[in-house]
Amino acid sequence: MHSNLPLKHLFDLPEGVIYLDGNSLGPLPRAVPDRLNQMVRDEWAGKLIRGWNDAGWMEQPRRVGDMVGALIGAAKGSVMMGDTLSIKVYQGLAAGLAMRPDRRVILSDNGNFPTDLYMAKGLIELLDRGYELRLVDPADIKGAINEDVAVVMLTQVGYGTGRTHEMASITKAAHRAGAVMLWDLAHSAGALPVDIAGSNAEIAVGCTYKYLNGGPGAPAFIYVRPDLIETIQPALSGWLGHDAPFAFDLDYRPAHSIDRMRVGTPPVLQLTALETALEVWSGLDMKEVRARSIQLSELFIEEVETRCPTLKLNSPRDPENRGSQVSFAFPHGYAAMRALIDRGVIGDFRAPDVMRFGITPLYLDEDDIIRAAEILEKIIREDLWQEPKYQIRSAVT
Ligand SMILES: *Cc1c(COP(=O)(O)O)cnc(C)c1O
């Protein structure tokens, strides 16, 4: 297979760093600083308030939404950018519950990212109508879908283990039971091919600072199935989701398009960084990205298992059941990750004992993978993680 990958020259990575954490925060695409600088000077400084009309700021959340949509199999006009993913989970879940007013169960799994579950619990408490958040093991989801379930809320790729849920068949099972399907694509967008329209799911959400390299704090996205856009309850009824925001009506009337999922003023600087970052994907085939991700992940697992037998694979062994990350359990995982980062190999740590490595073929190749495994081997073999300075926990792991 002819490959365009990797595209290292499109990224600004520090000299000597092997970056295995693009699943948490993607690196800086080289085109971003100049574009941001130009935007700030020409548009913010130069156009001032006129930028909303003259520089395309007002349409930007939708324009960028279409770019993200192209990467997740969504039709134009069905994806809106804004807010953070936690907020989009809340909005999507509230909208989904409103579609099934006579049901009281939200079904999710115990491998989901906690903020999704916290947001669900907060919403349940606020609504105070007897809703229940039912959590089962990821493998037991299909069996737990029944006619009590209002919304099945799942993250397709688990943040800890990287295991994937089968999107099409779970969505079908949810629909057979009359439930609404809400997918969180945080670790899917830019990591593997997603066919959200083909899945027929009602709602999807995700973030853009992970595999989409939008930068720290980049806005989230929300997808609504096109046939529902006219009727879905926006739940967060902010003025920019209004049908005519500048009429300043005292009554809220949602827009007749995906614009109704907007809330307030969009983060224009962040959207500009993201819009530029997304240009990296033009001409890339997500199937090729996925194939390379699997090749590199398989190589990493093989190298680490050979060199560091005390590390236990904490991800599904079958690459078809795994996203674009690999994790290993090691009792001293935190200290070992600190030692690794100190030597230029950046991954991350998730409690209680998981060393997590994002495998992003946009800027990684076989040499990086083997070098990372060699450095990890040295740390484990020589117990280099035992140094006292590696034992102190930082706020962000
Ligand atoms: C990364 C991630 C989040 C983060 O939410 P923010 O509001 O953007 O901080 C939420 N949910 C999942 C599943 C994630 O992977």
PDB file of N, CA and C in Angstrom, residues 46 62 71 78 84 96 110 128 132 175 222 228 235 270 276 332 345 349 367 378 391 394 397:
ATOM      1  N   GLY A  46      -7.709  44.275  13.467  1.00  0.00           N
ATOM      2  CA  GLY A  46      -8.050  45.097  12.297  1.00  0.00           C
ATOM      3  C   GLY A  46      -9.536  45.283  12.084  1.00  0.00           C
ATOM      4  N   ARG A  62     -20.124  26.164  12.439  1.00  0.00           N
ATOM      5  CA  ARG A  62     -20.764  25.235  11.519  1.00  0.00           C
ATOM      6  C   ARG A  62     -19.793  24.786  10.424  1.00  0.00           C
ATOM      7  N   LEU A  71     -14.857  13.681   8.854  1.00  0.00           N
ATOM      8  CA  LEU A  71     -13.992  12.653   9.451  1.00  0.00           C
ATOM      9  C   LEU A  71     -14.776  11.601  10.235  1.00  0.00           C
ATOM     10  N   SER A  78     -24.804  18.718   9.846  1.00  0.00           N
ATOM     11  CA  SER A  78     -25.284  17.903  10.971  1.00  0.00           C
ATOM     12  C   SER A  78     -24.340  17.916  12.176  1.00  0.00           C
ATOM     13  N   THR A  84     -17.323  22.596  25.833  1.00  0.00           N
ATOM     14  CA  THR A  84     -16.407  21.483  26.058  1.00  0.00           C
ATOM     15  C   THR A  84     -17.205  20.193  25.939  1.00  0.00           C
ATOM     16  N   GLY A  96     -31.635  13.682  24.334  1.00  0.00           N
ATOM     17  CA  GLY A  96     -32.023  12.283  24.126  1.00  0.00           C
ATOM     18  C   GLY A  96     -33.121  11.851  25.089  1.00  0.00           C
ATOM     19  N   ASN A 110     -19.111   0.829  32.831  1.00  0.00           N
ATOM     20  CA  ASN A 110     -18.229   1.270  33.907  1.00  0.00           C
ATOM     21  C   ASN A 110     -16.799   1.539  33.430  1.00  0.00           C
ATOM     22  N   ASP A 128     -34.738  15.403  38.670  1.00  0.00           N
ATOM     23  CA  ASP A 128     -35.489  14.896  39.828  1.00  0.00           C
ATOM     24  C   ASP A 128     -36.801  14.210  39.422  1.00  0.00           C
ATOM     25  N   GLU A 132     -32.431   6.889  36.401  1.00  0.00           N
ATOM     26  CA  GLU A 132     -31.397   6.009  36.961  1.00  0.00           C
ATOM     27  C   GLU A 132     -30.270   5.890  35.942  1.00  0.00           C
ATOM     28  N   HIS A 175     -32.017   0.625  19.144  1.00  0.00           N
ATOM     29  CA  HIS A 175     -33.217   1.009  18.393  1.00  0.00           C
ATOM     30  C   HIS A 175     -34.296  -0.072  18.445  1.00  0.00           C
ATOM     31  N   ILE A 222     -20.985  18.363  18.432  1.00  0.00           N
ATOM     32  CA  ILE A 222     -22.191  17.552  18.617  1.00  0.00           C
ATOM     33  C   ILE A 222     -22.804  17.285  17.259  1.00  0.00           C
ATOM     34  N   LEU A 228     -33.691  14.576  12.657  1.00  0.00           N
ATOM     35  CA  LEU A 228     -34.121  15.021  13.992  1.00  0.00           C
ATOM     36  C   LEU A 228     -33.795  16.487  14.264  1.00  0.00           C
ATOM     37  N   ALA A 235     -31.876  21.836  24.696  1.00  0.00           N
ATOM     38  CA  ALA A 235     -31.569  21.659  26.123  1.00  0.00           C
ATOM     39  C   ALA A 235     -30.794  22.837  26.709  1.00  0.00           C
ATOM     40  N   GLN A 270      -9.795  29.607  19.343  1.00  0.00           N
ATOM     41  CA  GLN A 270      -9.646  28.140  19.374  1.00  0.00           C
ATOM     42  C   GLN A 270     -10.163  27.507  18.097  1.00  0.00           C
ATOM     43  N   THR A 276      -7.428  25.331  11.179  1.00  0.00           N
ATOM     44  CA  THR A 276      -6.137  25.183  10.512  1.00  0.00           C
ATOM     45  C   THR A 276      -5.571  23.779  10.757  1.00  0.00           C
ATOM     46  N   HIS A 332       4.139   0.007  39.339  1.00  0.00           N
ATOM     47  CA  HIS A 332       4.814   1.292  39.542  1.00  0.00           C
ATOM     48  C   HIS A 332       4.651   2.162  38.301  1.00  0.00           C
ATOM     49  N   VAL A 345      10.201  10.265  26.114  1.00  0.00           N
ATOM     50  CA  VAL A 345       9.102   9.457  25.590  1.00  0.00           C
ATOM     51  C   VAL A 345       7.851   9.824  26.374  1.00  0.00           C
ATOM     52  N   PHE A 349      -0.433   8.420  32.313  1.00  0.00           N
ATOM     53  CA  PHE A 349      -0.740   7.444  33.346  1.00  0.00           C
ATOM     54  C   PHE A 349      -2.186   7.614  33.759  1.00  0.00           C
ATOM     55  N   ASP A 367      10.594   3.532  13.690  1.00  0.00           N
ATOM     56  CA  ASP A 367      11.785   3.878  14.475  1.00  0.00           C
ATOM     57  C   ASP A 367      11.393   4.480  15.823  1.00  0.00           C
ATOM     58  N   LYS A 378      14.907  -0.139  29.349  1.00  0.00           N
ATOM     59  CA  LYS A 378      16.011   0.283  30.215  1.00  0.00           C
ATOM     60  C   LYS A 378      15.469   0.723  31.594  1.00  0.00           C
ATOM     61  N   GLN A 391       8.339   9.741  42.203  1.00  0.00           N
ATOM     62  CA  GLN A 391       7.229   9.259  43.028  1.00  0.00           C
ATOM     63  C   GLN A 391       6.210  10.369  43.332  1.00  0.00           C
ATOM     64  N   SER A 394       1.975  14.768  40.131  1.00  0.00           N
ATOM     65  CA  SER A 394       1.554  16.081  39.642  1.00  0.00           C
ATOM     66  C   SER A 394       0.036  16.125  39.606  1.00  0.00           C
ATOM     67  N   THR A 397      -1.965  13.926  35.401  1.00  0.00           N
ATOM     68  CA  THR A 397      -1.144  12.754  35.128  1.00  0.00           C
ATOM     69  C   THR A 397      -1.332  12.383  33.675  1.00  0.00           C
TER      70      THR A 397
END
